[in-house]
Every structure is written in structure tokens, then in C-alpha cells.
């Protein structure tokens, strides 16, 4: 299954980007052995509209355009469901075995993600109850994707 990571907002060159890239590279190298492939990392432009609802809608339009037809959609949101790393790995394996070819993971901007995306999401996950800046969320999900493929492949990186 091909996994795309889509984020509203730019990750500028610097230590946050370096760390996110490091984990995504590890994921890209380790994932194919367990049928998970990094297909794409894409950044959406943050909307400058006057109100939050319009900003979220405009950002969602960009995300919707980038969605591959028939793709599974996972949103990251602090109000979402908390999974431990093994459960996240198992969820990815279930999606992989579902017959769908693509999975899109979306990170919102300063206002979060549009309700229309929530309505069509296959899962809404949190990385803890606290709110993180999108830059840190990029690093956290990149590391958890890498950790998930090490769990699925029995690699000793993850020690329960
Ligand atoms: C600065 S947060 C936006 C918070 C926004 N006020 C809201 O209500 O969603 C930017 C993005 O980072 C992600 N994010 C932040 N904290 C998170 C968490 N604890 N779990 C999962 N995703 C998180 C979400 O995708 C969120 O849209």
C-alpha cells in the first residue's frame, strides 16, 4: 500500500525538517518489506482568508485535490482516537490488507482540519491529548510510521 503524507503549512529547512526526513527515509527503506511504501509527501499552502471556517475549507480543497481516487484517509487531530504504537502498526496492516492501494495521512494547519474531511475520514487519530505545532506532528507521525514497519517486520527498534 502506498502512503502519502499531506500537511497544511511548510516545513522550513532546519532541525525539524532534518528529523522528519530522517524518519521518513527510514520508513521508505524499511516499509516495502512489509508492503508499505512512502508514495508522497506534500505541503498545502496555509489559507490567508479572514475567518477560520473559510481557511479550513480552502485548505481542505487543496487536500481533496491531492487525494488519489478511492484512497483511505487518516486525519491527525488532538480530539481523535489514541492508539499505542502496536495498535497503529496493526491498523496500517489492516488497511494494507483491505485491498485499497492508497492511504493518505493529513495534518491540519493552525485552525485544524475541515469538518468535510472529518466526515469522509476512515480514522481520526491523536498523538496525545495535547496540541502540537504541525512541525512537531510531522516528526511524530514520521517516527511512528517507521516504528510501525519495524513492529510489522519484527525489527528490534521497537521494544514493547
Ligand atoms: C496547531 S494544530 C491545530 C490545532 C487547531 N486549533 C485544532 O483545533 O485542530 C495543527 C495540526 O497539528 C495536528 N495535531 C496537533 N496536535 C495533535 C495531536 N495531539 N494529535 C494529532 N494531531 C495533532 C493536527 O493535524 C492539527 O490540525
PDB file of C-alpha atoms and ligand atoms in Angstrom:
ATOM      1  CA  UNK A   1       0.000   0.000   0.000  1.00  0.00           C
ATOM      2  CA  UNK A   2       1.195   3.461  -0.903  1.00  0.00           C
ATOM      3  CA  UNK A   3       1.187   6.024   1.914  1.00  0.00           C
ATOM      4  CA  UNK A   4       1.072   9.773   1.300  1.00  0.00           C
ATOM      5  CA  UNK A   5       1.696  12.360   3.999  1.00  0.00           C
ATOM      6  CA  UNK A   6      -0.115  15.657   3.423  1.00  0.00           C
ATOM      7  CA  UNK A   7       0.377  18.694   5.640  1.00  0.00           C
ATOM      8  CA  UNK A   8      -1.012  22.196   5.665  1.00  0.00           C
ATOM      9  CA  UNK A   9       1.948  24.514   6.120  1.00  0.00           C
ATOM     10  CA  UNK A  10       5.568  24.453   5.117  1.00  0.00           C
ATOM     11  CA  UNK A  11       8.375  22.770   6.991  1.00  0.00           C
ATOM     12  CA  UNK A  12      11.317  25.128   6.515  1.00  0.00           C
ATOM     13  CA  UNK A  13      14.887  23.840   6.237  1.00  0.00           C
ATOM     14  CA  UNK A  14      16.201  23.257   9.754  1.00  0.00           C
ATOM     15  CA  UNK A  15      16.347  20.660  12.519  1.00  0.00           C
ATOM     16  CA  UNK A  16      12.612  19.824  12.413  1.00  0.00           C
ATOM     17  CA  UNK A  17      12.762  19.085   8.688  1.00  0.00           C
ATOM     18  CA  UNK A  18      16.002  17.113   9.095  1.00  0.00           C
ATOM     19  CA  UNK A  19      14.437  14.884  11.741  1.00  0.00           C
ATOM     20  CA  UNK A  20      11.188  14.357   9.807  1.00  0.00           C
ATOM     21  CA  UNK A  21      13.187  13.472   6.664  1.00  0.00           C
ATOM     22  CA  UNK A  22      15.417  11.101   8.643  1.00  0.00           C
ATOM     23  CA  UNK A  23      12.421   9.052   9.884  1.00  0.00           C
ATOM     24  CA  UNK A  24      10.639   9.191   6.533  1.00  0.00           C
ATOM     25  CA  UNK A  25      13.800   7.910   4.819  1.00  0.00           C
ATOM     26  CA  UNK A  26      13.965   5.044   7.307  1.00  0.00           C
ATOM     27  CA  UNK A  27      10.269   4.324   6.720  1.00  0.00           C
ATOM     28  CA  UNK A  28      10.768   4.436   2.936  1.00  0.00           C
ATOM     29  CA  UNK A  29      13.642   1.925   3.195  1.00  0.00           C
ATOM     30  CA  UNK A  30      12.022  -0.461   5.700  1.00  0.00           C
ATOM     31  CA  UNK A  31       8.355  -0.247   4.625  1.00  0.00           C
ATOM     32  CA  UNK A  32       8.418  -2.157   1.311  1.00  0.00           C
ATOM     33  CA  UNK A  33       9.418  -5.390   3.113  1.00  0.00           C
ATOM     34  CA  UNK A  34       6.023  -5.299   4.856  1.00  0.00           C
ATOM     35  CA  UNK A  35       4.047  -3.935   1.898  1.00  0.00           C
ATOM     36  CA  UNK A  36       4.050  -0.273   2.934  1.00  0.00           C
ATOM     37  CA  UNK A  37       5.570   2.267   0.612  1.00  0.00           C
ATOM     38  CA  UNK A  38       6.121   6.014   1.009  1.00  0.00           C
ATOM     39  CA  UNK A  39       4.429   7.420  -2.088  1.00  0.00           C
ATOM     40  CA  UNK A  40       4.401  11.141  -1.500  1.00  0.00           C
ATOM     41  CA  UNK A  41       4.994  13.968   0.980  1.00  0.00           C
ATOM     42  CA  UNK A  42       3.060  17.100   0.040  1.00  0.00           C
ATOM     43  CA  UNK A  43       2.585  20.519   1.609  1.00  0.00           C
ATOM     44  CA  UNK A  44      -0.594  22.579   1.223  1.00  0.00           C
ATOM     45  CA  UNK A  45      -0.491  26.364   1.334  1.00  0.00           C
ATOM     46  CA  UNK A  46      -1.945  27.892   4.520  1.00  0.00           C
ATOM     47  CA  UNK A  47      -5.020  29.949   3.662  1.00  0.00           C
ATOM     48  CA  UNK A  48      -4.983  33.679   4.482  1.00  0.00           C
ATOM     49  CA  UNK A  49      -8.799  34.031   4.413  1.00  0.00           C
ATOM     50  CA  UNK A  50     -10.361  36.251   7.071  1.00  0.00           C
ATOM     51  CA  UNK A  51     -12.260  33.601   9.018  1.00  0.00           C
ATOM     52  CA  UNK A  52     -11.296  30.203  10.302  1.00  0.00           C
ATOM     53  CA  UNK A  53     -14.119  28.286   8.583  1.00  0.00           C
ATOM     54  CA  UNK A  54     -13.094  29.665   5.177  1.00  0.00           C
ATOM     55  CA  UNK A  55      -9.412  28.986   5.872  1.00  0.00           C
ATOM     56  CA  UNK A  56     -10.160  25.360   6.748  1.00  0.00           C
ATOM     57  CA  UNK A  57     -12.395  24.957   3.641  1.00  0.00           C
ATOM     58  CA  UNK A  58      -9.760  26.428   1.330  1.00  0.00           C
ATOM     59  CA  UNK A  59      -7.079  24.177   2.811  1.00  0.00           C
ATOM     60  CA  UNK A  60      -9.424  21.167   2.523  1.00  0.00           C
ATOM     61  CA  UNK A  61      -9.993  21.901  -1.187  1.00  0.00           C
ATOM     62  CA  UNK A  62      -6.236  21.570  -1.750  1.00  0.00           C
ATOM     63  CA  UNK A  63      -6.138  18.319   0.236  1.00  0.00           C
ATOM     64  CA  UNK A  64      -9.161  16.946  -1.645  1.00  0.00           C
ATOM     65  CA  UNK A  65      -7.499  17.739  -4.988  1.00  0.00           C
ATOM     66  CA  UNK A  66      -4.376  15.868  -3.896  1.00  0.00           C
ATOM     67  CA  UNK A  67      -6.370  12.787  -2.778  1.00  0.00           C
ATOM     68  CA  UNK A  68      -5.998   9.757  -5.007  1.00  0.00           C
ATOM     69  CA  UNK A  69      -9.434   8.372  -6.030  1.00  0.00           C
ATOM     70  CA  UNK A  70     -10.565   5.644  -3.637  1.00  0.00           C
ATOM     71  CA  UNK A  71      -7.806   6.442  -1.167  1.00  0.00           C
ATOM     72  CA  UNK A  72      -8.170   5.716   2.524  1.00  0.00           C
ATOM     73  CA  UNK A  73      -7.945   8.882   4.624  1.00  0.00           C
ATOM     74  CA  UNK A  74      -6.493   9.197   8.138  1.00  0.00           C
ATOM     75  CA  UNK A  75      -6.659  12.579   9.865  1.00  0.00           C
ATOM     76  CA  UNK A  76      -4.421  13.646  12.719  1.00  0.00           C
ATOM     77  CA  UNK A  77      -6.350  15.619  15.298  1.00  0.00           C
ATOM     78  CA  UNK A  78      -5.861  16.077  19.036  1.00  0.00           C
ATOM     79  CA  UNK A  79      -9.530  15.064  19.560  1.00  0.00           C
ATOM     80  CA  UNK A  80      -9.010  11.804  17.675  1.00  0.00           C
ATOM     81  CA  UNK A  81      -8.549   8.257  18.929  1.00  0.00           C
ATOM     82  CA  UNK A  82      -5.339   7.466  20.823  1.00  0.00           C
ATOM     83  CA  UNK A  83      -3.608   4.260  19.733  1.00  0.00           C
ATOM     84  CA  UNK A  84      -0.442   2.745  21.096  1.00  0.00           C
ATOM     85  CA  UNK A  85       2.306   2.011  18.563  1.00  0.00           C
ATOM     86  CA  UNK A  86       1.401  -1.681  18.187  1.00  0.00           C
ATOM     87  CA  UNK A  87      -2.249  -0.772  17.523  1.00  0.00           C
ATOM     88  CA  UNK A  88      -1.162   1.839  14.967  1.00  0.00           C
ATOM     89  CA  UNK A  89       1.002  -0.784  13.237  1.00  0.00           C
ATOM     90  CA  UNK A  90      -1.952  -3.200  13.241  1.00  0.00           C
ATOM     91  CA  UNK A  91      -4.250  -0.525  11.791  1.00  0.00           C
ATOM     92  CA  UNK A  92      -1.780   0.065   8.948  1.00  0.00           C
ATOM     93  CA  UNK A  93      -1.629  -3.695   8.347  1.00  0.00           C
ATOM     94  CA  UNK A  94      -5.455  -3.885   8.273  1.00  0.00           C
ATOM     95  CA  UNK A  95      -5.591  -1.028   5.757  1.00  0.00           C
ATOM     96  CA  UNK A  96      -2.828  -2.695   3.707  1.00  0.00           C
ATOM     97  CA  UNK A  97      -4.793  -5.963   3.644  1.00  0.00           C
ATOM     98  CA  UNK A  98      -8.094  -4.231   2.771  1.00  0.00           C
ATOM     99  CA  UNK A  99      -7.297  -4.206  -0.923  1.00  0.00           C
ATOM    100  CA  UNK A 100      -7.111  -0.399  -1.127  1.00  0.00           C
ATOM    101  CA  UNK A 101      -3.990   0.833  -2.861  1.00  0.00           C
ATOM    102  CA  UNK A 102      -3.528   4.260  -1.269  1.00  0.00           C
ATOM    103  CA  UNK A 103      -3.649   5.756   2.213  1.00  0.00           C
ATOM    104  CA  UNK A 104      -3.438   9.486   2.809  1.00  0.00           C
ATOM    105  CA  UNK A 105      -2.475  10.849   6.229  1.00  0.00           C
ATOM    106  CA  UNK A 106      -3.376  14.529   6.710  1.00  0.00           C
ATOM    107  CA  UNK A 107      -2.057  17.116   9.173  1.00  0.00           C
ATOM    108  CA  UNK A 108      -4.014  20.353   9.529  1.00  0.00           C
ATOM    109  CA  UNK A 109      -2.926  23.955   9.764  1.00  0.00           C
ATOM    110  CA  UNK A 110      -3.336  26.417  12.640  1.00  0.00           C
ATOM    111  CA  UNK A 111      -7.150  26.046  12.543  1.00  0.00           C
ATOM    112  CA  UNK A 112      -7.214  22.272  12.245  1.00  0.00           C
ATOM    113  CA  UNK A 113      -8.955  20.223   9.545  1.00  0.00           C
ATOM    114  CA  UNK A 114     -12.280  20.956   7.841  1.00  0.00           C
ATOM    115  CA  UNK A 115     -15.419  19.075   9.034  1.00  0.00           C
ATOM    116  CA  UNK A 116     -15.954  17.753   5.477  1.00  0.00           C
ATOM    117  CA  UNK A 117     -12.643  15.881   5.759  1.00  0.00           C
ATOM    118  CA  UNK A 118     -13.700  14.513   9.154  1.00  0.00           C
ATOM    119  CA  UNK A 119     -16.964  13.302   7.588  1.00  0.00           C
ATOM    120  CA  UNK A 120     -15.144  11.191   4.998  1.00  0.00           C
ATOM    121  CA  UNK A 121     -12.166  10.074   7.106  1.00  0.00           C
ATOM    122  CA  UNK A 122     -11.563   6.356   7.695  1.00  0.00           C
ATOM    123  CA  UNK A 123      -9.835   7.137  11.007  1.00  0.00           C
ATOM    124  CA  UNK A 124      -9.095  10.213  13.119  1.00  0.00           C
ATOM    125  CA  UNK A 125      -6.090   9.647  15.353  1.00  0.00           C
ATOM    126  CA  UNK A 126      -4.430  11.704  18.060  1.00  0.00           C
ATOM    127  CA  UNK A 127      -0.805  11.749  19.132  1.00  0.00           C
ATOM    128  CA  UNK A 128      -1.769  12.511  22.717  1.00  0.00           C
ATOM    129  CA  UNK A 129      -4.339  14.961  24.049  1.00  0.00           C
ATOM    130  CA  UNK A 130      -2.062  17.987  23.907  1.00  0.00           C
ATOM    131  CA  UNK A 131      -1.928  20.233  20.851  1.00  0.00           C
ATOM    132  CA  UNK A 132       1.354  20.106  18.942  1.00  0.00           C
ATOM    133  CA  UNK A 133       2.579  22.505  16.260  1.00  0.00           C
ATOM    134  CA  UNK A 134       2.321  20.994  12.784  1.00  0.00           C
ATOM    135  CA  UNK A 135       6.150  20.877  12.522  1.00  0.00           C
ATOM    136  CA  UNK A 136       6.382  18.522  15.509  1.00  0.00           C
ATOM    137  CA  UNK A 137       3.426  16.481  14.273  1.00  0.00           C
ATOM    138  CA  UNK A 138       5.339  15.858  11.038  1.00  0.00           C
ATOM    139  CA  UNK A 139       8.230  14.439  13.069  1.00  0.00           C
ATOM    140  CA  UNK A 140       5.982  12.411  15.394  1.00  0.00           C
ATOM    141  CA  UNK A 141       3.995  10.724  12.622  1.00  0.00           C
ATOM    142  CA  UNK A 142       7.159  10.082  10.579  1.00  0.00           C
ATOM    143  CA  UNK A 143       8.705   8.315  13.583  1.00  0.00           C
ATOM    144  CA  UNK A 144       5.516   6.326  14.253  1.00  0.00           C
ATOM    145  CA  UNK A 145       5.348   5.215  10.606  1.00  0.00           C
ATOM    146  CA  UNK A 146       8.924   3.990  10.857  1.00  0.00           C
ATOM    147  CA  UNK A 147       8.222   2.345  14.229  1.00  0.00           C
ATOM    148  CA  UNK A 148       5.115   0.660  12.760  1.00  0.00           C
ATOM    149  CA  UNK A 149       7.081  -1.025   9.977  1.00  0.00           C
ATOM    150  CA  UNK A 150       9.731  -2.174  12.456  1.00  0.00           C
ATOM    151  CA  UNK A 151       6.918  -3.712  14.555  1.00  0.00           C
ATOM    152  CA  UNK A 152       5.402  -5.418  11.496  1.00  0.00           C
ATOM    153  CA  UNK A 153       8.786  -6.731  10.372  1.00  0.00           C
ATOM    154  CA  UNK A 154       9.979  -7.827  13.836  1.00  0.00           C
ATOM    155  CA  UNK A 155      12.905  -5.391  13.771  1.00  0.00           C
ATOM    156  CA  UNK A 156      14.347  -4.732  17.278  1.00  0.00           C
ATOM    157  CA  UNK A 157      13.941  -0.905  17.002  1.00  0.00           C
ATOM    158  CA  UNK A 158      10.639  -1.223  18.885  1.00  0.00           C
ATOM    159  CA  UNK A 159      10.870  -2.791  22.320  1.00  0.00           C
ATOM    160  CA  UNK A 160       7.479  -3.200  23.940  1.00  0.00           C
TER     161      UNK A 160
HETATM  162  C1  LIG B   1      -1.522  23.611  15.704  1.00  0.00           C
HETATM  163  S1  LIG B   1      -2.508  22.201  15.384  1.00  0.00           S
HETATM  164  C2  LIG B   1      -4.106  22.927  15.103  1.00  0.00           C
HETATM  165  C3  LIG B   1      -4.962  22.926  16.284  1.00  0.00           C
HETATM  166  C4  LIG B   1      -6.332  23.503  15.970  1.00  0.00           C
HETATM  167  N1  LIG B   1      -6.597  24.580  16.833  1.00  0.00           N
HETATM  168  C5  LIG B   1      -7.428  22.469  16.068  1.00  0.00           C
HETATM  169  O1  LIG B   1      -8.399  22.714  16.757  1.00  0.00           O
HETATM  170  O2  LIG B   1      -7.320  21.415  15.430  1.00  0.00           O
HETATM  171  C6  LIG B   1      -2.049  21.784  13.721  1.00  0.00           C
HETATM  172  C7  LIG B   1      -2.350  20.360  13.321  1.00  0.00           C
HETATM  173  O3  LIG B   1      -1.446  19.511  14.002  1.00  0.00           O
HETATM  174  C8  LIG B   1      -2.063  18.254  14.240  1.00  0.00           C
HETATM  175  N2  LIG B   1      -2.031  17.996  15.681  1.00  0.00           N
HETATM  176  C9  LIG B   1      -1.698  18.851  16.670  1.00  0.00           C
HETATM  177  N3  LIG B   1      -1.739  18.238  17.852  1.00  0.00           N
HETATM  178  C10 LIG B   1      -2.081  16.948  17.614  1.00  0.00           C
HETATM  179  C11 LIG B   1      -2.284  15.800  18.423  1.00  0.00           C
HETATM  180  N4  LIG B   1      -2.162  15.838  19.740  1.00  0.00           N
HETATM  181  N5  LIG B   1      -2.638  14.659  17.823  1.00  0.00           N
HETATM  182  C12 LIG B   1      -2.774  14.578  16.477  1.00  0.00           C
HETATM  183  N6  LIG B   1      -2.604  15.635  15.655  1.00  0.00           N
HETATM  184  C13 LIG B   1      -2.257  16.798  16.215  1.00  0.00           C
HETATM  185  C14 LIG B   1      -3.474  18.323  13.675  1.00  0.00           C
HETATM  186  O4  LIG B   1      -3.487  17.772  12.368  1.00  0.00           O
HETATM  187  C15 LIG B   1      -3.727  19.812  13.636  1.00  0.00           C
HETATM  188  O5  LIG B   1      -4.687  20.143  12.649  1.00  0.00           O
END
